[in-house]
């Protein structure tokens, strides 16, 4: 044992703890229990070790040893690829798939969380060595709150108003409010949709949101989350019972048509409101130079 033993142990413990905080299986059941968690906890331990050991290496003027962080970066990029490939394979067997945009967001999040572990371990170890363990604990708590902030992004309830609207037929056309969804000709399917179907209209709160909810990946995320949380009345080979979202071309609203097994309007509104706003779907047309020169968009 030497002067760096306790700081290194402290940094590794803090880093692994932070990774455990960020690792939770929710309604999406990912990462799966138990093997998926073992993989990510192991990667979190490696990330914590890399961030911790970098500090003693710099203090001993072993600058070449820090270059292994670049190798770690390339390895964690492989984590993103692993998550993307795994979820894409699993998505093919979902009744209502996540979609590529949702999958890419999850994969990026897993890669980014390993970098957060590295920085947390590095700062915790550095504060331990420069000051003492109590300062290290304080810095660790600060990092913990920062990490929690990074984990909590925007949800749909922050950017749209959600209203329940009972789907209805006009001839063979299925509508949610005045938004056309699809054509259903079979009377049996129309009866099933009348019994199980639910509709929601999402109205954007500003012009930027119109582009965000128009994104096909964001729409698919809404359908997947509500179908996972409330069940779905369909099976493979029943295209007439597929949940769909269509857009009102005049004002940017979207009509959500779903067939949940649990018909609870208030719960469905809460679930839709809790759907994350996907980073890859966010658009800011009002920030363009041309729109700013014209006084912005409303």
PDB file of C-alpha atoms in Angstrom:
ATOM      1  CA  UNK A   1       0.000   0.000   0.000  1.00  0.00           C
ATOM      2  CA  UNK A   2       1.151   3.532  -0.744  1.00  0.00           C
ATOM      3  CA  UNK A   3      -0.167   7.097  -0.602  1.00  0.00           C
ATOM      4  CA  UNK A   4      -2.434   6.532  -3.620  1.00  0.00           C
ATOM      5  CA  UNK A   5      -4.194   3.359  -2.419  1.00  0.00           C
ATOM      6  CA  UNK A   6      -7.036   4.966  -0.476  1.00  0.00           C
ATOM      7  CA  UNK A   7      -7.681   7.760  -3.014  1.00  0.00           C
ATOM      8  CA  UNK A   8      -7.836   5.166  -5.807  1.00  0.00           C
ATOM      9  CA  UNK A   9     -10.254   2.982  -3.840  1.00  0.00           C
ATOM     10  CA  UNK A  10     -12.336   6.043  -3.025  1.00  0.00           C
ATOM     11  CA  UNK A  11     -12.499   7.149  -6.660  1.00  0.00           C
ATOM     12  CA  UNK A  12     -13.420   3.683  -7.922  1.00  0.00           C
ATOM     13  CA  UNK A  13     -16.166   3.278  -5.306  1.00  0.00           C
ATOM     14  CA  UNK A  14     -17.625   6.704  -6.138  1.00  0.00           C
ATOM     15  CA  UNK A  15     -17.514   5.993  -9.880  1.00  0.00           C
ATOM     16  CA  UNK A  16     -19.196   2.592  -9.588  1.00  0.00           C
ATOM     17  CA  UNK A  17     -21.831   4.077  -7.252  1.00  0.00           C
ATOM     18  CA  UNK A  18     -22.602   6.818  -9.781  1.00  0.00           C
ATOM     19  CA  UNK A  19     -22.959   4.178 -12.516  1.00  0.00           C
ATOM     20  CA  UNK A  20     -25.344   2.171 -10.334  1.00  0.00           C
ATOM     21  CA  UNK A  21     -27.436   5.300  -9.793  1.00  0.00           C
ATOM     22  CA  UNK A  22     -27.669   5.827 -13.553  1.00  0.00           C
ATOM     23  CA  UNK A  23     -28.432   2.157 -14.219  1.00  0.00           C
ATOM     24  CA  UNK A  24     -32.100   1.400 -13.784  1.00  0.00           C
ATOM     25  CA  UNK A  25     -34.490  -0.917 -15.545  1.00  0.00           C
ATOM     26  CA  UNK A  26     -37.793   0.853 -16.207  1.00  0.00           C
ATOM     27  CA  UNK A  27     -40.938   0.118 -18.201  1.00  0.00           C
ATOM     28  CA  UNK A  28     -38.773  -0.457 -21.285  1.00  0.00           C
ATOM     29  CA  UNK A  29     -37.075  -3.322 -19.409  1.00  0.00           C
ATOM     30  CA  UNK A  30     -33.679  -2.302 -20.649  1.00  0.00           C
ATOM     31  CA  UNK A  31     -31.033  -3.109 -19.581  1.00  0.00           C
ATOM     32  CA  UNK A  32     -32.492  -6.505 -18.901  1.00  0.00           C
ATOM     33  CA  UNK A  33     -32.208  -8.104 -15.514  1.00  0.00           C
ATOM     34  CA  UNK A  34     -29.686  -9.645 -14.791  1.00  0.00           C
ATOM     35  CA  UNK A  35     -27.120 -10.130 -17.554  1.00  0.00           C
ATOM     36  CA  UNK A  36     -27.507  -6.711 -19.160  1.00  0.00           C
ATOM     37  CA  UNK A  37     -26.878  -5.055 -15.812  1.00  0.00           C
ATOM     38  CA  UNK A  38     -23.751  -7.139 -15.196  1.00  0.00           C
ATOM     39  CA  UNK A  39     -22.287  -5.913 -18.494  1.00  0.00           C
ATOM     40  CA  UNK A  40     -22.919  -2.246 -17.722  1.00  0.00           C
ATOM     41  CA  UNK A  41     -21.737  -2.455 -14.106  1.00  0.00           C
ATOM     42  CA  UNK A  42     -18.498  -4.066 -15.332  1.00  0.00           C
ATOM     43  CA  UNK A  43     -18.021  -1.290 -17.890  1.00  0.00           C
ATOM     44  CA  UNK A  44     -18.757   1.242 -15.146  1.00  0.00           C
ATOM     45  CA  UNK A  45     -16.008  -0.292 -13.003  1.00  0.00           C
ATOM     46  CA  UNK A  46     -13.556  -0.003 -15.894  1.00  0.00           C
ATOM     47  CA  UNK A  47     -14.570   3.624 -16.509  1.00  0.00           C
ATOM     48  CA  UNK A  48     -14.201   4.457 -12.790  1.00  0.00           C
ATOM     49  CA  UNK A  49     -10.755   2.835 -12.707  1.00  0.00           C
ATOM     50  CA  UNK A  50      -9.597   4.783 -15.752  1.00  0.00           C
ATOM     51  CA  UNK A  51     -10.717   8.114 -14.328  1.00  0.00           C
ATOM     52  CA  UNK A  52      -9.194   7.368 -10.917  1.00  0.00           C
ATOM     53  CA  UNK A  53      -5.790   6.148 -12.111  1.00  0.00           C
ATOM     54  CA  UNK A  54      -5.358   9.150 -14.395  1.00  0.00           C
ATOM     55  CA  UNK A  55      -4.838  11.451 -11.371  1.00  0.00           C
ATOM     56  CA  UNK A  56      -1.868   9.597  -9.757  1.00  0.00           C
ATOM     57  CA  UNK A  57      -0.363   9.149 -13.222  1.00  0.00           C
ATOM     58  CA  UNK A  58      -0.363  12.922 -13.799  1.00  0.00           C
ATOM     59  CA  UNK A  59       0.981  13.619 -10.298  1.00  0.00           C
ATOM     60  CA  UNK A  60       3.876  11.221 -10.929  1.00  0.00           C
ATOM     61  CA  UNK A  61       4.515  12.989 -14.253  1.00  0.00           C
ATOM     62  CA  UNK A  62       3.695   9.796 -16.139  1.00  0.00           C
ATOM     63  CA  UNK A  63       1.971  11.699 -18.912  1.00  0.00           C
ATOM     64  CA  UNK A  64       2.201   8.849 -21.380  1.00  0.00           C
ATOM     65  CA  UNK A  65       0.016   6.763 -19.077  1.00  0.00           C
ATOM     66  CA  UNK A  66      -2.854   9.192 -19.616  1.00  0.00           C
ATOM     67  CA  UNK A  67      -3.001   8.260 -23.299  1.00  0.00           C
ATOM     68  CA  UNK A  68      -4.937   5.141 -22.326  1.00  0.00           C
ATOM     69  CA  UNK A  69      -7.951   7.454 -21.947  1.00  0.00           C
ATOM     70  CA  UNK A  70      -8.012   7.759 -25.734  1.00  0.00           C
ATOM     71  CA  UNK A  71      -8.181   3.970 -25.956  1.00  0.00           C
ATOM     72  CA  UNK A  72     -11.024   4.016 -23.456  1.00  0.00           C
ATOM     73  CA  UNK A  73     -12.925   6.495 -25.630  1.00  0.00           C
ATOM     74  CA  UNK A  74     -12.727   4.158 -28.606  1.00  0.00           C
ATOM     75  CA  UNK A  75     -13.862   1.232 -26.445  1.00  0.00           C
ATOM     76  CA  UNK A  76     -16.884   3.133 -25.145  1.00  0.00           C
ATOM     77  CA  UNK A  77     -17.830   3.998 -28.713  1.00  0.00           C
ATOM     78  CA  UNK A  78     -18.061   0.255 -29.184  1.00  0.00           C
ATOM     79  CA  UNK A  79     -20.510   0.215 -26.275  1.00  0.00           C
ATOM     80  CA  UNK A  80     -22.782   2.478 -28.313  1.00  0.00           C
ATOM     81  CA  UNK A  81     -22.481   0.158 -31.302  1.00  0.00           C
ATOM     82  CA  UNK A  82     -23.212  -2.858 -29.088  1.00  0.00           C
ATOM     83  CA  UNK A  83     -26.361  -1.237 -27.679  1.00  0.00           C
ATOM     84  CA  UNK A  84     -27.515  -0.135 -31.117  1.00  0.00           C
ATOM     85  CA  UNK A  85     -27.059  -3.582 -32.649  1.00  0.00           C
ATOM     86  CA  UNK A  86     -28.673  -5.384 -29.715  1.00  0.00           C
ATOM     87  CA  UNK A  87     -31.734  -3.154 -29.586  1.00  0.00           C
ATOM     88  CA  UNK A  88     -32.144  -3.181 -33.367  1.00  0.00           C
ATOM     89  CA  UNK A  89     -32.217  -6.978 -33.330  1.00  0.00           C
ATOM     90  CA  UNK A  90     -34.734  -7.033 -30.478  1.00  0.00           C
ATOM     91  CA  UNK A  91     -36.888  -4.360 -32.122  1.00  0.00           C
ATOM     92  CA  UNK A  92     -37.780  -6.655 -34.995  1.00  0.00           C
ATOM     93  CA  UNK A  93     -39.814  -8.801 -32.576  1.00  0.00           C
ATOM     94  CA  UNK A  94     -41.791  -5.994 -30.919  1.00  0.00           C
ATOM     95  CA  UNK A  95     -45.495  -5.641 -31.716  1.00  0.00           C
ATOM     96  CA  UNK A  96     -44.920  -1.878 -31.628  1.00  0.00           C
ATOM     97  CA  UNK A  97     -41.196  -1.248 -32.261  1.00  0.00           C
ATOM     98  CA  UNK A  98     -39.113   1.514 -30.670  1.00  0.00           C
ATOM     99  CA  UNK A  99     -37.777   2.835 -33.959  1.00  0.00           C
ATOM    100  CA  UNK A 100     -34.207   3.726 -34.941  1.00  0.00           C
ATOM    101  CA  UNK A 101     -34.275   7.236 -33.471  1.00  0.00           C
ATOM    102  CA  UNK A 102     -35.255   5.960 -30.025  1.00  0.00           C
ATOM    103  CA  UNK A 103     -32.638   3.217 -30.194  1.00  0.00           C
ATOM    104  CA  UNK A 104     -29.906   5.661 -31.181  1.00  0.00           C
ATOM    105  CA  UNK A 105     -30.833   7.882 -28.227  1.00  0.00           C
ATOM    106  CA  UNK A 106     -30.551   4.952 -25.801  1.00  0.00           C
ATOM    107  CA  UNK A 107     -27.199   3.898 -27.294  1.00  0.00           C
ATOM    108  CA  UNK A 108     -25.765   7.432 -27.012  1.00  0.00           C
ATOM    109  CA  UNK A 109     -26.955   7.641 -23.397  1.00  0.00           C
ATOM    110  CA  UNK A 110     -25.095   4.468 -22.426  1.00  0.00           C
ATOM    111  CA  UNK A 111     -21.868   5.734 -23.998  1.00  0.00           C
ATOM    112  CA  UNK A 112     -22.199   9.173 -22.387  1.00  0.00           C
ATOM    113  CA  UNK A 113     -22.803   7.696 -18.918  1.00  0.00           C
ATOM    114  CA  UNK A 114     -19.444   5.963 -18.988  1.00  0.00           C
ATOM    115  CA  UNK A 115     -17.764   9.331 -19.672  1.00  0.00           C
ATOM    116  CA  UNK A 116     -19.668  10.847 -16.738  1.00  0.00           C
ATOM    117  CA  UNK A 117     -18.295   8.040 -14.548  1.00  0.00           C
ATOM    118  CA  UNK A 118     -14.736   8.822 -15.710  1.00  0.00           C
ATOM    119  CA  UNK A 119     -15.041  12.534 -14.893  1.00  0.00           C
ATOM    120  CA  UNK A 120     -16.709  11.864 -11.537  1.00  0.00           C
ATOM    121  CA  UNK A 121     -13.993   9.410 -10.462  1.00  0.00           C
ATOM    122  CA  UNK A 122     -11.273  11.777 -11.667  1.00  0.00           C
ATOM    123  CA  UNK A 123     -12.649  14.744  -9.693  1.00  0.00           C
ATOM    124  CA  UNK A 124     -13.325  12.648  -6.577  1.00  0.00           C
ATOM    125  CA  UNK A 125      -9.777  11.245  -6.551  1.00  0.00           C
ATOM    126  CA  UNK A 126      -8.201  14.628  -7.301  1.00  0.00           C
ATOM    127  CA  UNK A 127     -10.076  16.357  -4.453  1.00  0.00           C
ATOM    128  CA  UNK A 128      -9.102  13.529  -2.069  1.00  0.00           C
ATOM    129  CA  UNK A 129      -5.409  13.905  -2.939  1.00  0.00           C
ATOM    130  CA  UNK A 130      -5.330  17.705  -3.011  1.00  0.00           C
ATOM    131  CA  UNK A 131      -7.445  18.294   0.112  1.00  0.00           C
ATOM    132  CA  UNK A 132      -8.959  15.375   2.034  1.00  0.00           C
ATOM    133  CA  UNK A 133     -11.668  12.719   1.951  1.00  0.00           C
ATOM    134  CA  UNK A 134     -14.390  15.113   3.171  1.00  0.00           C
ATOM    135  CA  UNK A 135     -13.819  17.470   0.273  1.00  0.00           C
ATOM    136  CA  UNK A 136     -13.850  14.418  -1.969  1.00  0.00           C
ATOM    137  CA  UNK A 137     -17.249  13.404  -0.598  1.00  0.00           C
ATOM    138  CA  UNK A 138     -18.625  16.921  -1.148  1.00  0.00           C
ATOM    139  CA  UNK A 139     -17.332  16.956  -4.734  1.00  0.00           C
ATOM    140  CA  UNK A 140     -18.882  13.517  -5.248  1.00  0.00           C
ATOM    141  CA  UNK A 141     -22.293  14.783  -4.110  1.00  0.00           C
ATOM    142  CA  UNK A 142     -22.000  17.757  -6.466  1.00  0.00           C
ATOM    143  CA  UNK A 143     -21.198  15.362  -9.319  1.00  0.00           C
ATOM    144  CA  UNK A 144     -24.158  13.213  -8.280  1.00  0.00           C
ATOM    145  CA  UNK A 145     -26.607  16.108  -8.654  1.00  0.00           C
ATOM    146  CA  UNK A 146     -25.035  17.125 -11.973  1.00  0.00           C
ATOM    147  CA  UNK A 147     -25.412  13.553 -13.235  1.00  0.00           C
ATOM    148  CA  UNK A 148     -29.056  13.457 -12.162  1.00  0.00           C
ATOM    149  CA  UNK A 149     -29.627  16.679 -14.100  1.00  0.00           C
ATOM    150  CA  UNK A 150     -28.028  15.158 -17.216  1.00  0.00           C
ATOM    151  CA  UNK A 151     -30.320  12.139 -16.860  1.00  0.00           C
ATOM    152  CA  UNK A 152     -33.541  14.163 -16.724  1.00  0.00           C
ATOM    153  CA  UNK A 153     -34.224  15.615 -20.153  1.00  0.00           C
ATOM    154  CA  UNK A 154     -37.421  17.158 -21.486  1.00  0.00           C
ATOM    155  CA  UNK A 155     -40.609  15.162 -21.852  1.00  0.00           C
ATOM    156  CA  UNK A 156     -43.567  15.694 -24.172  1.00  0.00           C
ATOM    157  CA  UNK A 157     -45.706  17.391 -21.516  1.00  0.00           C
ATOM    158  CA  UNK A 158     -43.144  20.216 -21.530  1.00  0.00           C
ATOM    159  CA  UNK A 159     -43.630  20.964 -25.235  1.00  0.00           C
ATOM    160  CA  UNK A 160     -47.190  19.950 -26.169  1.00  0.00           C
ATOM    161  CA  UNK A 161     -50.746  20.099 -24.832  1.00  0.00           C
ATOM    162  CA  UNK A 162     -52.365  16.650 -24.753  1.00  0.00           C
ATOM    163  CA  UNK A 163     -56.105  16.189 -25.242  1.00  0.00           C
ATOM    164  CA  UNK A 164     -58.174  12.997 -25.429  1.00  0.00           C
ATOM    165  CA  UNK A 165     -60.398  12.698 -28.530  1.00  0.00           C
ATOM    166  CA  UNK A 166     -62.515   9.630 -29.276  1.00  0.00           C
ATOM    167  CA  UNK A 167     -61.654   8.195 -32.729  1.00  0.00           C
ATOM    168  CA  UNK A 168     -64.534   8.139 -35.195  1.00  0.00           C
ATOM    169  CA  UNK A 169     -65.309   6.925 -38.690  1.00  0.00           C
ATOM    170  CA  UNK A 170     -66.431   8.921 -41.684  1.00  0.00           C
ATOM    171  CA  UNK A 171     -67.329   6.195 -44.110  1.00  0.00           C
ATOM    172  CA  UNK A 172     -64.293   3.915 -44.151  1.00  0.00           C
ATOM    173  CA  UNK A 173     -61.942   6.683 -42.998  1.00  0.00           C
ATOM    174  CA  UNK A 174     -60.716   6.661 -39.395  1.00  0.00           C
ATOM    175  CA  UNK A 175     -60.228  10.110 -37.850  1.00  0.00           C
ATOM    176  CA  UNK A 176     -58.909  11.507 -34.585  1.00  0.00           C
ATOM    177  CA  UNK A 177     -60.590  14.909 -34.343  1.00  0.00           C
ATOM    178  CA  UNK A 178     -60.239  16.141 -37.953  1.00  0.00           C
ATOM    179  CA  UNK A 179     -56.940  14.325 -38.563  1.00  0.00           C
ATOM    180  CA  UNK A 180     -57.168  11.415 -41.002  1.00  0.00           C
ATOM    181  CA  UNK A 181     -55.476   8.254 -39.686  1.00  0.00           C
ATOM    182  CA  UNK A 182     -56.180   5.412 -42.135  1.00  0.00           C
ATOM    183  CA  UNK A 183     -58.835   3.578 -44.127  1.00  0.00           C
ATOM    184  CA  UNK A 184     -60.634   0.627 -42.481  1.00  0.00           C
ATOM    185  CA  UNK A 185     -63.137  -1.165 -44.718  1.00  0.00           C
ATOM    186  CA  UNK A 186     -63.966  -4.320 -42.703  1.00  0.00           C
ATOM    187  CA  UNK A 187     -66.980  -3.839 -40.377  1.00  0.00           C
ATOM    188  CA  UNK A 188     -65.442  -6.274 -37.853  1.00  0.00           C
ATOM    189  CA  UNK A 189     -62.281  -4.157 -37.592  1.00  0.00           C
ATOM    190  CA  UNK A 190     -64.358  -0.997 -37.271  1.00  0.00           C
ATOM    191  CA  UNK A 191     -66.200  -2.541 -34.320  1.00  0.00           C
ATOM    192  CA  UNK A 192     -62.932  -3.537 -32.638  1.00  0.00           C
ATOM    193  CA  UNK A 193     -61.522  -0.046 -33.130  1.00  0.00           C
ATOM    194  CA  UNK A 194     -64.718   1.475 -31.772  1.00  0.00           C
ATOM    195  CA  UNK A 195     -64.429  -0.726 -28.669  1.00  0.00           C
ATOM    196  CA  UNK A 196     -60.687  -0.526 -27.966  1.00  0.00           C
ATOM    197  CA  UNK A 197     -59.473   2.530 -29.878  1.00  0.00           C
ATOM    198  CA  UNK A 198     -58.345   5.717 -28.142  1.00  0.00           C
ATOM    199  CA  UNK A 199     -57.268   8.975 -29.721  1.00  0.00           C
ATOM    200  CA  UNK A 200     -55.197  11.911 -28.541  1.00  0.00           C
ATOM    201  CA  UNK A 201     -54.373  15.239 -30.128  1.00  0.00           C
ATOM    202  CA  UNK A 202     -50.979  16.759 -29.327  1.00  0.00           C
ATOM    203  CA  UNK A 203     -50.890  20.503 -29.906  1.00  0.00           C
ATOM    204  CA  UNK A 204     -47.409  22.110 -30.085  1.00  0.00           C
ATOM    205  CA  UNK A 205     -46.744  25.005 -27.717  1.00  0.00           C
ATOM    206  CA  UNK A 206     -44.514  26.863 -30.205  1.00  0.00           C
ATOM    207  CA  UNK A 207     -43.293  26.715 -33.781  1.00  0.00           C
ATOM    208  CA  UNK A 208     -40.117  24.743 -32.987  1.00  0.00           C
ATOM    209  CA  UNK A 209     -42.160  21.947 -31.442  1.00  0.00           C
ATOM    210  CA  UNK A 210     -44.025  21.414 -34.721  1.00  0.00           C
ATOM    211  CA  UNK A 211     -40.844  20.148 -36.331  1.00  0.00           C
ATOM    212  CA  UNK A 212     -39.927  18.024 -33.308  1.00  0.00           C
ATOM    213  CA  UNK A 213     -43.223  16.116 -33.085  1.00  0.00           C
ATOM    214  CA  UNK A 214     -43.324  15.783 -36.865  1.00  0.00           C
ATOM    215  CA  UNK A 215     -40.197  13.624 -36.636  1.00  0.00           C
ATOM    216  CA  UNK A 216     -41.119  10.022 -37.426  1.00  0.00           C
ATOM    217  CA  UNK A 217     -38.762   8.704 -34.751  1.00  0.00           C
ATOM    218  CA  UNK A 218     -40.408  10.847 -32.063  1.00  0.00           C
ATOM    219  CA  UNK A 219     -43.837   9.654 -33.172  1.00  0.00           C
ATOM    220  CA  UNK A 220     -42.758   6.005 -33.016  1.00  0.00           C
ATOM    221  CA  UNK A 221     -41.387   6.542 -29.492  1.00  0.00           C
ATOM    222  CA  UNK A 222     -44.839   7.757 -28.397  1.00  0.00           C
ATOM    223  CA  UNK A 223     -46.542   4.676 -29.849  1.00  0.00           C
ATOM    224  CA  UNK A 224     -44.003   2.300 -28.327  1.00  0.00           C
ATOM    225  CA  UNK A 225     -44.122   3.756 -24.825  1.00  0.00           C
ATOM    226  CA  UNK A 226     -47.908   3.822 -24.553  1.00  0.00           C
ATOM    227  CA  UNK A 227     -48.184   0.308 -26.012  1.00  0.00           C
ATOM    228  CA  UNK A 228     -45.618  -1.072 -23.549  1.00  0.00           C
ATOM    229  CA  UNK A 229     -47.196   0.670 -20.566  1.00  0.00           C
ATOM    230  CA  UNK A 230     -50.870  -0.036 -21.336  1.00  0.00           C
ATOM    231  CA  UNK A 231     -50.735  -3.089 -23.558  1.00  0.00           C
ATOM    232  CA  UNK A 232     -51.839  -3.255 -27.185  1.00  0.00           C
ATOM    233  CA  UNK A 233     -54.860  -4.901 -28.780  1.00  0.00           C
ATOM    234  CA  UNK A 234     -53.222  -6.539 -31.779  1.00  0.00           C
ATOM    235  CA  UNK A 235     -51.131  -9.468 -32.929  1.00  0.00           C
ATOM    236  CA  UNK A 236     -48.767 -10.060 -35.803  1.00  0.00           C
ATOM    237  CA  UNK A 237     -50.482 -10.095 -39.170  1.00  0.00           C
ATOM    238  CA  UNK A 238     -53.211  -7.582 -38.231  1.00  0.00           C
ATOM    239  CA  UNK A 239     -52.239  -4.372 -40.067  1.00  0.00           C
ATOM    240  CA  UNK A 240     -55.633  -2.746 -39.405  1.00  0.00           C
ATOM    241  CA  UNK A 241     -54.901  -2.768 -35.659  1.00  0.00           C
ATOM    242  CA  UNK A 242     -51.502  -1.072 -35.846  1.00  0.00           C
ATOM    243  CA  UNK A 243     -51.265   2.122 -33.720  1.00  0.00           C
ATOM    244  CA  UNK A 244     -50.578   5.166 -35.899  1.00  0.00           C
ATOM    245  CA  UNK A 245     -49.809   8.865 -35.637  1.00  0.00           C
ATOM    246  CA  UNK A 246     -50.711  11.287 -38.406  1.00  0.00           C
ATOM    247  CA  UNK A 247     -50.131  15.018 -38.731  1.00  0.00           C
ATOM    248  CA  UNK A 248     -52.439  17.930 -39.394  1.00  0.00           C
ATOM    249  CA  UNK A 249     -50.617  19.698 -42.227  1.00  0.00           C
ATOM    250  CA  UNK A 250     -52.288  23.051 -41.498  1.00  0.00           C
ATOM    251  CA  UNK A 251     -51.297  23.672 -37.876  1.00  0.00           C
ATOM    252  CA  UNK A 252     -48.713  20.982 -37.020  1.00  0.00           C
ATOM    253  CA  UNK A 253     -50.869  19.079 -34.518  1.00  0.00           C
ATOM    254  CA  UNK A 254     -50.540  15.303 -34.469  1.00  0.00           C
ATOM    255  CA  UNK A 255     -53.310  12.764 -33.939  1.00  0.00           C
ATOM    256  CA  UNK A 256     -52.344   9.676 -31.931  1.00  0.00           C
ATOM    257  CA  UNK A 257     -54.387   6.515 -32.487  1.00  0.00           C
ATOM    258  CA  UNK A 258     -53.730   3.573 -30.164  1.00  0.00           C
ATOM    259  CA  UNK A 259     -55.504   0.375 -29.112  1.00  0.00           C
ATOM    260  CA  UNK A 260     -54.493  -0.198 -25.488  1.00  0.00           C
ATOM    261  CA  UNK A 261     -55.762  -3.166 -23.499  1.00  0.00           C
ATOM    262  CA  UNK A 262     -56.186  -0.860 -20.513  1.00  0.00           C
ATOM    263  CA  UNK A 263     -58.584   1.968 -21.379  1.00  0.00           C
ATOM    264  CA  UNK A 264     -57.697   4.647 -18.859  1.00  0.00           C
ATOM    265  CA  UNK A 265     -57.724   8.150 -20.384  1.00  0.00           C
ATOM    266  CA  UNK A 266     -55.948   9.955 -17.546  1.00  0.00           C
ATOM    267  CA  UNK A 267     -53.234   7.310 -17.281  1.00  0.00           C
ATOM    268  CA  UNK A 268     -52.690   7.376 -21.047  1.00  0.00           C
ATOM    269  CA  UNK A 269     -52.297  11.169 -21.010  1.00  0.00           C
ATOM    270  CA  UNK A 270     -49.699  10.874 -18.224  1.00  0.00           C
ATOM    271  CA  UNK A 271     -47.784   8.197 -20.147  1.00  0.00           C
ATOM    272  CA  UNK A 272     -47.730  10.244 -23.349  1.00  0.00           C
ATOM    273  CA  UNK A 273     -46.630  13.292 -21.358  1.00  0.00           C
ATOM    274  CA  UNK A 274     -43.740  11.284 -19.868  1.00  0.00           C
ATOM    275  CA  UNK A 275     -42.367  10.178 -23.258  1.00  0.00           C
ATOM    276  CA  UNK A 276     -38.840  11.617 -23.580  1.00  0.00           C
ATOM    277  CA  UNK A 277     -38.147  14.233 -26.226  1.00  0.00           C
ATOM    278  CA  UNK A 278     -35.530  12.493 -28.353  1.00  0.00           C
ATOM    279  CA  UNK A 279     -32.334  14.470 -28.853  1.00  0.00           C
ATOM    280  CA  UNK A 280     -32.130  13.456 -32.502  1.00  0.00           C
ATOM    281  CA  UNK A 281     -35.674  14.735 -33.100  1.00  0.00           C
ATOM    282  CA  UNK A 282     -35.191  18.241 -31.680  1.00  0.00           C
ATOM    283  CA  UNK A 283     -35.329  20.984 -34.306  1.00  0.00           C
ATOM    284  CA  UNK A 284     -35.005  24.757 -33.790  1.00  0.00           C
ATOM    285  CA  UNK A 285     -36.128  26.470 -37.028  1.00  0.00           C
ATOM    286  CA  UNK A 286     -36.747  29.766 -35.207  1.00  0.00           C
ATOM    287  CA  UNK A 287     -33.013  29.943 -34.434  1.00  0.00           C
ATOM    288  CA  UNK A 288     -32.010  30.072 -38.093  1.00  0.00           C
ATOM    289  CA  UNK A 289     -30.463  33.320 -39.298  1.00  0.00           C
ATOM    290  CA  UNK A 290     -33.174  33.919 -41.895  1.00  0.00           C
ATOM    291  CA  UNK A 291     -36.001  33.553 -39.378  1.00  0.00           C
ATOM    292  CA  UNK A 292     -34.266  35.801 -36.848  1.00  0.00           C
ATOM    293  CA  UNK A 293     -33.857  38.518 -39.477  1.00  0.00           C
ATOM    294  CA  UNK A 294     -37.598  38.285 -40.233  1.00  0.00           C
ATOM    295  CA  UNK A 295     -38.495  38.660 -36.585  1.00  0.00           C
ATOM    296  CA  UNK A 296     -38.866  34.979 -35.718  1.00  0.00           C
ATOM    297  CA  UNK A 297     -41.606  32.420 -36.159  1.00  0.00           C
ATOM    298  CA  UNK A 298     -44.661  31.960 -33.989  1.00  0.00           C
TER     299      UNK A 298
END
